[in-house]
mmCIF file of C-alpha atoms in Angstrom:
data_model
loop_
_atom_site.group_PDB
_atom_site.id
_atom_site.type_symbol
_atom_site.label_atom_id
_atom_site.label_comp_id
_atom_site.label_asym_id
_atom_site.label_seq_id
_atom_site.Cartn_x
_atom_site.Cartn_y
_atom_site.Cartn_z
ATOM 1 C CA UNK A 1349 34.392 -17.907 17.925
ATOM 2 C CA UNK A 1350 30.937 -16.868 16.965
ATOM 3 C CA UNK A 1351 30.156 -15.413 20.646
ATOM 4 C CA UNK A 1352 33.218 -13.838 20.688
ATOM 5 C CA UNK A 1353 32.674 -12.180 17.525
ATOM 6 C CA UNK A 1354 29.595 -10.614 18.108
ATOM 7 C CA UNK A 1355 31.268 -9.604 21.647
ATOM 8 C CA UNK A 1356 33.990 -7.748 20.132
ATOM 9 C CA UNK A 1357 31.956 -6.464 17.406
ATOM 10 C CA UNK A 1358 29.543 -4.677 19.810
ATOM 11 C CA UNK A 1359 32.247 -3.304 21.871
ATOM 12 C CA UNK A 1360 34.024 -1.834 18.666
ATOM 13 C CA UNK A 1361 30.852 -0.342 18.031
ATOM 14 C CA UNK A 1362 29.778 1.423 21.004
ATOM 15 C CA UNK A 1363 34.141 2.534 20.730
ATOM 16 C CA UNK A 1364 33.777 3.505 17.669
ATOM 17 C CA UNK A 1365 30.551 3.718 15.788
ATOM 18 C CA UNK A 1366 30.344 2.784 11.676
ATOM 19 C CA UNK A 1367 29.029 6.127 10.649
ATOM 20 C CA UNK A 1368 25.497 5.449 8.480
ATOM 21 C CA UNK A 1369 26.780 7.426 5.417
ATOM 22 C CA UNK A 1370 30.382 5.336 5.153
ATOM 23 C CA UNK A 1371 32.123 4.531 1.610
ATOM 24 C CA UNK A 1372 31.213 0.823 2.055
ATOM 25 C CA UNK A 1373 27.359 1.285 2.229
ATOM 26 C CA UNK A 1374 27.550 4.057 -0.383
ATOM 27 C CA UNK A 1375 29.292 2.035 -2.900
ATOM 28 C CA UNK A 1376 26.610 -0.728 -1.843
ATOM 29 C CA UNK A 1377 23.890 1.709 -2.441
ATOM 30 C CA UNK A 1378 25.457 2.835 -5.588
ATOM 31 C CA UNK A 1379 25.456 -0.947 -6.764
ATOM 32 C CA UNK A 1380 21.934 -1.026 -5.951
ATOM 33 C CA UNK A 1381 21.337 1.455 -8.317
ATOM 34 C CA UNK A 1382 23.037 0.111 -11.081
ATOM 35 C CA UNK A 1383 21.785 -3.201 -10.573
ATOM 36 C CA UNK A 1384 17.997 -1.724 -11.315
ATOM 37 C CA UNK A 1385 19.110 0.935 -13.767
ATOM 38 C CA UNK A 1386 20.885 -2.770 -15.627
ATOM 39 C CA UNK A 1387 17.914 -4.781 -15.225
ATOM 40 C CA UNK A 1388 14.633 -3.238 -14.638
ATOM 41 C CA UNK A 1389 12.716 -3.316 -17.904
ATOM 42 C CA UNK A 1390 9.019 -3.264 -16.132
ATOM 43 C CA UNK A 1391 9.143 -7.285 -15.109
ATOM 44 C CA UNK A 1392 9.389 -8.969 -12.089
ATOM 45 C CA UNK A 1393 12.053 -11.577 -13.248
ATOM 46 C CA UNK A 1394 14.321 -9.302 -13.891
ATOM 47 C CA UNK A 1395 14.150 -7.926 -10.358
ATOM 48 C CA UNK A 1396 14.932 -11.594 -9.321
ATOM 49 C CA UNK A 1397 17.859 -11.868 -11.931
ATOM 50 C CA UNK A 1398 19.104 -8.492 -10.373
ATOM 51 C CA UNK A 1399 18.425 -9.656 -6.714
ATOM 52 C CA UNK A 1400 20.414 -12.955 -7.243
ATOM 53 C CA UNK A 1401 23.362 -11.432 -9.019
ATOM 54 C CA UNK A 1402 24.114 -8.481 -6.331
ATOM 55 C CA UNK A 1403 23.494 -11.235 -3.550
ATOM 56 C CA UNK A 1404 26.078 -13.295 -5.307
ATOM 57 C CA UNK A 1405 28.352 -10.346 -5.836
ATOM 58 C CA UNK A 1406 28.995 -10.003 -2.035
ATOM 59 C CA UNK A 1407 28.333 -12.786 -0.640
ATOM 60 C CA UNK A 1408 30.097 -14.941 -2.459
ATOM 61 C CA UNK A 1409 33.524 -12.853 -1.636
ATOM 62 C CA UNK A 1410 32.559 -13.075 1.867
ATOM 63 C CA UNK A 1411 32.429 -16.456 2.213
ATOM 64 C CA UNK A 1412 35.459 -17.665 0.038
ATOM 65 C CA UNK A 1413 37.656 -15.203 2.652
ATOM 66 C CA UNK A 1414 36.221 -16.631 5.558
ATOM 67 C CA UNK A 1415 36.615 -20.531 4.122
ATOM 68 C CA UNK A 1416 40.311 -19.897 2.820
ATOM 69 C CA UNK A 1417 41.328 -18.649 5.998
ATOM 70 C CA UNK A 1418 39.823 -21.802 7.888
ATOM 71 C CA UNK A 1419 40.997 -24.011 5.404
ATOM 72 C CA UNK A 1420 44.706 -23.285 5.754
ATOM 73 C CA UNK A 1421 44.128 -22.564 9.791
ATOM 74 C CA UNK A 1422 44.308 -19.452 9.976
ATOM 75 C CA UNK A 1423 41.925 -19.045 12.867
ATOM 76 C CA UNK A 1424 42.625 -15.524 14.098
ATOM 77 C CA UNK A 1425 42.298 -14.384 10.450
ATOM 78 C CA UNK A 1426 38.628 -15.795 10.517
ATOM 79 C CA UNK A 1427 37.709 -14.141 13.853
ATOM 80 C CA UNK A 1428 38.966 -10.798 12.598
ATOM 81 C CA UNK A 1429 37.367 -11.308 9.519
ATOM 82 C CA UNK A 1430 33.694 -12.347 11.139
ATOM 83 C CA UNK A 1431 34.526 -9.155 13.820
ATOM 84 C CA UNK A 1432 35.121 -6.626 10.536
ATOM 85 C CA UNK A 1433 32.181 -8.156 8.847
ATOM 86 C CA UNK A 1434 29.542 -8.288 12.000
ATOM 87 C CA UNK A 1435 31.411 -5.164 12.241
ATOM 88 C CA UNK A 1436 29.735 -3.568 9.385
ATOM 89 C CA UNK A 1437 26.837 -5.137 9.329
ATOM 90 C CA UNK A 1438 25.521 -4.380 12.311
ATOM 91 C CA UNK A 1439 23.848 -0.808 12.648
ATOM 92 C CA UNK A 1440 23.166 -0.321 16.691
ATOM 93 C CA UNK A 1441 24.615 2.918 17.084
ATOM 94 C CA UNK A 1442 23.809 4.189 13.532
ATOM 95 C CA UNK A 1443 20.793 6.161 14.545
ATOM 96 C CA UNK A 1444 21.029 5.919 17.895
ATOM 97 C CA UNK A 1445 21.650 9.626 18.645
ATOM 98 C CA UNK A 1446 18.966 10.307 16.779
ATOM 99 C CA UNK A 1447 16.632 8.586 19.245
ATOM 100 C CA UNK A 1448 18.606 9.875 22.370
ATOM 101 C CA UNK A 1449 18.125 13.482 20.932
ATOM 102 C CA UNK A 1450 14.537 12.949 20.699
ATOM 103 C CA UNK A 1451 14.247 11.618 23.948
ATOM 104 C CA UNK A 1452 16.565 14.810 25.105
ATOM 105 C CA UNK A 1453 14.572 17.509 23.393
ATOM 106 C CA UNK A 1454 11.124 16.029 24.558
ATOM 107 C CA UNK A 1455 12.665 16.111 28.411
ATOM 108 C CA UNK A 1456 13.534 19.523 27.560
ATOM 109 C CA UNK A 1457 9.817 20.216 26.780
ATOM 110 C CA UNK A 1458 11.729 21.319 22.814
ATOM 111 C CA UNK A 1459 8.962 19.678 20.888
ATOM 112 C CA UNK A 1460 9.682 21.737 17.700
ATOM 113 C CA UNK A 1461 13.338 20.477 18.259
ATOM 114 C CA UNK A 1462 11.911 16.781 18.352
ATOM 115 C CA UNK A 1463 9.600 17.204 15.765
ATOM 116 C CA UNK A 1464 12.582 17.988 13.705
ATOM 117 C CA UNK A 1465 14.786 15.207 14.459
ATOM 118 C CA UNK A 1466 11.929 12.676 13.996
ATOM 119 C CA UNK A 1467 11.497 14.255 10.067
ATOM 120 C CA UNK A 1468 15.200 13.552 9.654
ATOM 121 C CA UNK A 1469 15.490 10.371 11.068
ATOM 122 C CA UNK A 1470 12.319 8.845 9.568
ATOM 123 C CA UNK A 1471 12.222 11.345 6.340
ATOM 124 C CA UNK A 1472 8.273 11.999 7.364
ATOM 125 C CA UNK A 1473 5.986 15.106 7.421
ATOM 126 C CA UNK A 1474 6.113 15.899 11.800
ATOM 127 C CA UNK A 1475 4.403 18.954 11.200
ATOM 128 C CA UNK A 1476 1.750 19.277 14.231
ATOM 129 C CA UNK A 1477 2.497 16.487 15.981
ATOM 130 C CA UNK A 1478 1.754 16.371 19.398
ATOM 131 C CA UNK A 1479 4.293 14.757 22.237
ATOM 132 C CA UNK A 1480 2.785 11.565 22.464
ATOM 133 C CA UNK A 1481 2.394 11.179 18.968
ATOM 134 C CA UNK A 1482 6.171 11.760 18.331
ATOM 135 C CA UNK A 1483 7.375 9.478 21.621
ATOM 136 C CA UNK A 1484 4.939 6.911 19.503
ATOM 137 C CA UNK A 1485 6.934 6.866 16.455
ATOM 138 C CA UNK A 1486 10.479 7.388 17.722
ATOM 139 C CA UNK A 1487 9.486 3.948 19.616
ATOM 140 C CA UNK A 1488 8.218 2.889 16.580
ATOM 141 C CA UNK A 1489 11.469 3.586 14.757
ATOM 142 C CA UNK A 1490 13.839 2.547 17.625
ATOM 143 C CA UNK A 1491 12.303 -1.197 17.981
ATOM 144 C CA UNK A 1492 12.278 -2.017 14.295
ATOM 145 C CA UNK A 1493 15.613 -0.607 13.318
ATOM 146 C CA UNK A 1494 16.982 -2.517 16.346
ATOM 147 C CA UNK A 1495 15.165 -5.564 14.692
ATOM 148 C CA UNK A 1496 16.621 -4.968 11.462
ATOM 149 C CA UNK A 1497 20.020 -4.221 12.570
ATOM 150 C CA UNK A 1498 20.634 -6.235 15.325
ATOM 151 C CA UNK A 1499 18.595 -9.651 16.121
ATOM 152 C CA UNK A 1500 18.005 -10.234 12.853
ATOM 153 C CA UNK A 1501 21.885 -9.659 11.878
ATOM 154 C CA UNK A 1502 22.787 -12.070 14.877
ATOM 155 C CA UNK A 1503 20.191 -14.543 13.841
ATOM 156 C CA UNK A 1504 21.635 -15.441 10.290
ATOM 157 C CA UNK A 1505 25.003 -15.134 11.677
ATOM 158 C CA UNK A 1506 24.982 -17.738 13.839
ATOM 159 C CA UNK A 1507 23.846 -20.441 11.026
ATOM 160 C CA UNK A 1508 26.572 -22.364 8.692
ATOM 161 C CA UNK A 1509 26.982 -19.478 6.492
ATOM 162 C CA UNK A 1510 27.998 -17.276 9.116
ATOM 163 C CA UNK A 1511 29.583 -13.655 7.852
ATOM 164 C CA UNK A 1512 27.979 -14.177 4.307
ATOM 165 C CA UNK A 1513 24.680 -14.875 5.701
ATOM 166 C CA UNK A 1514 24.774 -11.516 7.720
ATOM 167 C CA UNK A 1515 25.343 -9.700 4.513
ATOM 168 C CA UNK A 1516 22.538 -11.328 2.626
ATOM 169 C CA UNK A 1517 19.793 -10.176 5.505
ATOM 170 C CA UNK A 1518 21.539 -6.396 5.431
ATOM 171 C CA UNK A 1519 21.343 -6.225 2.000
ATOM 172 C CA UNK A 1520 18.097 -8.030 1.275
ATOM 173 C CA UNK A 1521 16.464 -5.739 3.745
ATOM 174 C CA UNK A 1522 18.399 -2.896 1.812
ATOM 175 C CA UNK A 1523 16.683 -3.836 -1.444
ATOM 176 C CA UNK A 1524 13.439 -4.495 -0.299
ATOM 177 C CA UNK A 1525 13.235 -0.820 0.915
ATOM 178 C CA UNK A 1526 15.448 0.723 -2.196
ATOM 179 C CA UNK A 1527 13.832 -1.256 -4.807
ATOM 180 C CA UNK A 1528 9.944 -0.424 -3.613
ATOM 181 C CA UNK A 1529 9.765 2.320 -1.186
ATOM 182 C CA UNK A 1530 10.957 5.581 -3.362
ATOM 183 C CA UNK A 1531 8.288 7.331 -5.456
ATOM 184 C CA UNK A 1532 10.015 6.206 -8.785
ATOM 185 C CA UNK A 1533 9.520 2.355 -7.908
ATOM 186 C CA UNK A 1534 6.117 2.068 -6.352
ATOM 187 C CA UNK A 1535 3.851 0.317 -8.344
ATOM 188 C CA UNK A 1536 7.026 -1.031 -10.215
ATOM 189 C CA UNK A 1537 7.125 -4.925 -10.814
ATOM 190 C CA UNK A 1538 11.018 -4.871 -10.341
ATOM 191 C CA UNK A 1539 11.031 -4.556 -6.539
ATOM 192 C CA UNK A 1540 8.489 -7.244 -5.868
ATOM 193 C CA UNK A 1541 11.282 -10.166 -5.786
ATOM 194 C CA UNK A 1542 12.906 -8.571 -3.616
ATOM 195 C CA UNK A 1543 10.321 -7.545 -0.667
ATOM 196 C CA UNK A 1544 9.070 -11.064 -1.048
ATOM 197 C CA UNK A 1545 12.845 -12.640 -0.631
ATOM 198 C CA UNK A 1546 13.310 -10.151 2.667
ATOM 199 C CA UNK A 1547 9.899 -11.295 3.833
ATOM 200 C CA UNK A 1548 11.105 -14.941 4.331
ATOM 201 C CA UNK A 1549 13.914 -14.310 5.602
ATOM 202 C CA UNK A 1550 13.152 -11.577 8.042
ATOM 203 C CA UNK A 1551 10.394 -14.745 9.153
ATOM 204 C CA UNK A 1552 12.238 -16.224 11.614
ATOM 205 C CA UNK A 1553 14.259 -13.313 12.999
ATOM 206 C CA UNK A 1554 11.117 -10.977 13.642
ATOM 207 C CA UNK A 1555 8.986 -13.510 15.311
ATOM 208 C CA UNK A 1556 12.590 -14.395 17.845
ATOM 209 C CA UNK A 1557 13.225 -10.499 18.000
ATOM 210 C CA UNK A 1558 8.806 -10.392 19.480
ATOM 211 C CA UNK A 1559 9.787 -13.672 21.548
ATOM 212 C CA UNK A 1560 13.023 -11.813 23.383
ATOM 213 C CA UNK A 1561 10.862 -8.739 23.771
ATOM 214 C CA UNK A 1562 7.934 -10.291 25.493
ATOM 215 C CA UNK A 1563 11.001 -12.389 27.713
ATOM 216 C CA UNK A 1564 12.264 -9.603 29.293
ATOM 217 C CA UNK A 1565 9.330 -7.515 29.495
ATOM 218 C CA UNK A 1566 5.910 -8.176 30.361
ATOM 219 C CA UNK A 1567 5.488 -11.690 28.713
ATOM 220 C CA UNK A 1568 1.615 -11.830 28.882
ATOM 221 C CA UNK A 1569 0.501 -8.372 27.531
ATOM 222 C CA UNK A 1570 3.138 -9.089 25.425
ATOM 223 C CA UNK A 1571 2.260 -12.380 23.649
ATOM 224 C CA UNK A 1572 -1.670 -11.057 24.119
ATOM 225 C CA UNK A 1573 -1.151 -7.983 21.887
ATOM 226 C CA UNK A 1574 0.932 -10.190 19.226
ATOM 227 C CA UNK A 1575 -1.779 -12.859 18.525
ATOM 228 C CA UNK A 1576 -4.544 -10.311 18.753
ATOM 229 C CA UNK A 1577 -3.292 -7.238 17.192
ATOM 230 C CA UNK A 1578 -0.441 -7.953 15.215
ATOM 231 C CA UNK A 1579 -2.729 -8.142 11.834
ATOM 232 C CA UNK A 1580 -3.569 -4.588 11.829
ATOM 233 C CA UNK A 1581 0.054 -3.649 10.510
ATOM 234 C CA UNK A 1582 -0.191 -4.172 6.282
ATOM 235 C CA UNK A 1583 3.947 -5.516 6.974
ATOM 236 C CA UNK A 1584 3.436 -8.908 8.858
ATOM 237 C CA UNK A 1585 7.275 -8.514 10.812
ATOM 238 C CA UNK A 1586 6.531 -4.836 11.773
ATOM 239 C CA UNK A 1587 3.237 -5.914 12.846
ATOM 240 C CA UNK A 1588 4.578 -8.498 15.240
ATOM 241 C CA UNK A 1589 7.321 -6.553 16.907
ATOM 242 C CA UNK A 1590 5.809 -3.723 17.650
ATOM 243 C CA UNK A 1591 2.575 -5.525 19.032
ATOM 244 C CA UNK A 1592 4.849 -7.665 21.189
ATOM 245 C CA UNK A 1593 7.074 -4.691 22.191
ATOM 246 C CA UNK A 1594 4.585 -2.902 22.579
ATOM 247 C CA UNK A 1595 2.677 -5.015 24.925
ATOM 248 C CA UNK A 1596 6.006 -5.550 26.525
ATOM 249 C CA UNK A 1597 6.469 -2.485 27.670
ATOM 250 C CA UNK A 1598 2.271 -1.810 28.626
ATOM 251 C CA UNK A 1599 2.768 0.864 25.700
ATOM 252 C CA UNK A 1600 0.014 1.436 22.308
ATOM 253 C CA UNK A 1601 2.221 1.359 19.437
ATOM 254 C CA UNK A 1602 0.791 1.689 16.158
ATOM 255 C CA UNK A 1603 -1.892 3.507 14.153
ATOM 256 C CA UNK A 1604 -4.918 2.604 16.527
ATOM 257 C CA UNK A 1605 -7.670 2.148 13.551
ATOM 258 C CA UNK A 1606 -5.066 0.408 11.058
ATOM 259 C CA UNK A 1607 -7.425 -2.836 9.980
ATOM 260 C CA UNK A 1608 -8.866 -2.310 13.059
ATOM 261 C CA UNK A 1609 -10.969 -5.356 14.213
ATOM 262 C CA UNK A 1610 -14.389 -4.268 15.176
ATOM 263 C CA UNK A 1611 -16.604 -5.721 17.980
ATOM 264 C CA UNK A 1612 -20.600 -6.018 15.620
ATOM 265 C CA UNK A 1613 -23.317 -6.490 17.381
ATOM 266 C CA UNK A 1614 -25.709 -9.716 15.791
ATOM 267 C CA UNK A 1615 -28.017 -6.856 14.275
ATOM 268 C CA UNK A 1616 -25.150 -5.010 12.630
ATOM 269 C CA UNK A 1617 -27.267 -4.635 9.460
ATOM 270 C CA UNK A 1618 -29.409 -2.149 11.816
ATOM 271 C CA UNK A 1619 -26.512 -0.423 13.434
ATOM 272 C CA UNK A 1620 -24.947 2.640 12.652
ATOM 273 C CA UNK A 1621 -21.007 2.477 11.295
ATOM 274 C CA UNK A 1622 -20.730 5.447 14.068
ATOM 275 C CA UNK A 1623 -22.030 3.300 16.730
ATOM 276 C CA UNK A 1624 -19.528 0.384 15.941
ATOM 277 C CA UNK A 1625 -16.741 -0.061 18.968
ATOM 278 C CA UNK A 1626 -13.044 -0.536 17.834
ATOM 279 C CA UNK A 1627 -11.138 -3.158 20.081
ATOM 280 C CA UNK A 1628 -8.424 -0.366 21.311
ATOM 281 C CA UNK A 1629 -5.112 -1.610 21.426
ATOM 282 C CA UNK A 1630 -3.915 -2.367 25.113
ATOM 283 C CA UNK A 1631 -1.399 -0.387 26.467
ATOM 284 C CA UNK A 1632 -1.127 3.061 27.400
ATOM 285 C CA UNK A 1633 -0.615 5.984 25.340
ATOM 286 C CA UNK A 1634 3.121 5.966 24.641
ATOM 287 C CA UNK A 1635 4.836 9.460 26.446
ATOM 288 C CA UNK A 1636 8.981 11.131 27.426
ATOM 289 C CA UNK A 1637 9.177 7.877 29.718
ATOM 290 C CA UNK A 1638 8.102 5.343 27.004
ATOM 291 C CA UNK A 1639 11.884 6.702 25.614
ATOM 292 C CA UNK A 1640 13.256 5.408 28.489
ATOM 293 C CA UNK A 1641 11.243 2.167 28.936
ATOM 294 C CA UNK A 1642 12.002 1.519 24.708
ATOM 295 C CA UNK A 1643 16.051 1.635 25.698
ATOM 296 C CA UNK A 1644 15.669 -0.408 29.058
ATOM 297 C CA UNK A 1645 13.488 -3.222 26.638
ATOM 298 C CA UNK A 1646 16.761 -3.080 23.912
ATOM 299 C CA UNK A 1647 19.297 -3.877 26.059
ATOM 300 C CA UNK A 1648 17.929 -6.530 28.007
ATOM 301 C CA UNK A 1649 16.480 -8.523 24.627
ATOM 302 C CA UNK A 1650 20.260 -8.094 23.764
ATOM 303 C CA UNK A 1651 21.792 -9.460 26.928
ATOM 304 C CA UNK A 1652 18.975 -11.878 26.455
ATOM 305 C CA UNK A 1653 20.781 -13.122 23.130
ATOM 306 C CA UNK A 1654 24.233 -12.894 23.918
ATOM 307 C CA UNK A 1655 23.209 -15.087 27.153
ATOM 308 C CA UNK A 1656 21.690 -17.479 24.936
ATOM 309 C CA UNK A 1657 24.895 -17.165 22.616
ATOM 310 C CA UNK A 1658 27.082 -17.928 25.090
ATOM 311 C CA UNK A 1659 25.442 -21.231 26.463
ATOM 312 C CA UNK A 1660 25.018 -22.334 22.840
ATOM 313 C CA UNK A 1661 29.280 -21.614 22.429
ATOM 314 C CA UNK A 1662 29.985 -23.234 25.784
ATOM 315 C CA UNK A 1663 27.501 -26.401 25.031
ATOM 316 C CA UNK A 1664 29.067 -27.098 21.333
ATOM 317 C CA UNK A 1665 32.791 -26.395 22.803
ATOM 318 C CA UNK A 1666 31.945 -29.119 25.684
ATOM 319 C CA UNK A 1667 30.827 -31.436 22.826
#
């Protein structure tokens, strides 16, 4: 059932995509709001009071559907409900069109045209960036909101939990980005619960999602650039996928002199900070076909898992 969920789920999708700015996710969003406009009164246990409750608030609903319809055998009722609710929480088409205009408008030589797109889809300042540097963070973008909307969805859906466990890893990665990255909560104790709470359990998915990337791309470059670069990025998970995907696809992702680790000489004291070389990222500097490569590395890390989804569903329906 699970394999067959996910299956129809995609299809559905790429049919008919779940537009990013539905009712569902605003009323979610509008929750949110409430929750920290309820609860936030400067600590960080009341973030983790407000955490809990929402989490409880929709997952518990989600689960008691999908267990009453099992309970009285009503298994077609359960697939539909884990299709509607892998349905919704998947996001693979969401922005999509965003990256395929970018990747259109660059072809085009339209850079202005790009550079606007980019500043819409990743709510940035673009001004004066050059083609390179905008094929750099479109990539950027594309891997880690496939991550975070995709393989890491799939991941918690296939434990016990199932549907209710995919809308604990939307949402938590919802909160940790609502509850800490606008200018009103930085600094504020109220998010930290919640970035932590995303941080474990984005753990496991991230370092899969950098495994499945370095599979079907180039495997060493790949696993090279995660154990030796991955530190640079100040978020662990982003860190790791876009050094493996990165490496995966020969391509320099990130900001080259983020924590950069620096090759001293023995006499540093005596050595000018000028003088000091930076161990470069490997990889070349990402360009229009880097679009192309960034799409071609997506789909096969997702045949990848529904290939290993499908022997895992054959193996447990032979035992």
């Amino acid at each position: 059932m699970t394999f067959l969920s996910i299956l129809c789920a995609l299809l559905l999708e790429q049919m008919k995509p779940l537009r990013a700015d539905n009712p569902i996710y605003a009323n979610i969003k509008l929750f949110a709001v409430r929750m920290e406009t309820w609860f936030n009164a400067g600590h960080a246990s009341h973030g983790r009071i407000g955490w809990f409750l929402m989490m409880a608030a929709l997952m518990v609903p989600t689960a008691l559907v999908y267990w009453v319809l099992l309970r009285y055998n009503l298994i077609l009722g359960a697939f539909a409900w884990n299709v509607l609710i892998v349905y919704l929480t998947l996001g693979f088409r969401h922005y999509s069109h965003y990256f395929t205009s970018i990747q259109l408008a660059l072809n085009a030589g339209d850079e202005a045209a790009a550079r606007a797109l980019l500043a819409e889809w990743t709510r940035q300042d673009t001004v004066g960036l050059e083609t390179n540097e905008i094929a750099r963070i479109a990539v950027e973008k594309a891997l880690i909101t496939t991550h975070r909307n995709v393989f890491g969805v799939f991941f918690w859906f296939l434990l016990p939990l199932g549907p209710a466990a995919a809308v604990m890893y939307r949402v938590s990665e919802y909160l940790a980005r609502a509850w800490n990255e606008p200018d009103h909560m930085r600094n504020e104790a109220f998010g930290q619960f919640a970035a932590k709470a995303f941080y474990w359990i984005d753990w496991i998915p991230a370092r899969l999602t950098a495994v499945a990337f370095a599979i079907v791309g180039n495997f060493e470059d790949a696993i090279y650039a995660w154990r030796n670069f991955a530190h640079r990025w100040r978020d662990e998970a982003i860190g790791i996928i876009l050094a493996a995907g990165g490496g995966a696809m020969g391509v320099r992702l990130g900001t080259p002199q983020e924590n950069a680790a620096k090759m001293v000489p023995a006499d540093a004291a005596t050595v000018d900070i000028s003088d000091v070389e930076v161990e470069t990222l490997p990889g070349d500097e990402p360009s229009v076909r880097a679009l192309q490569s960034t799409v071609g590395l997506v789909w096969r890390a997702l045949l990848l898992w529904m290939l290993l989804l499908l022997l895992m569903s054959g193996a447990m329906a032979l035992g």
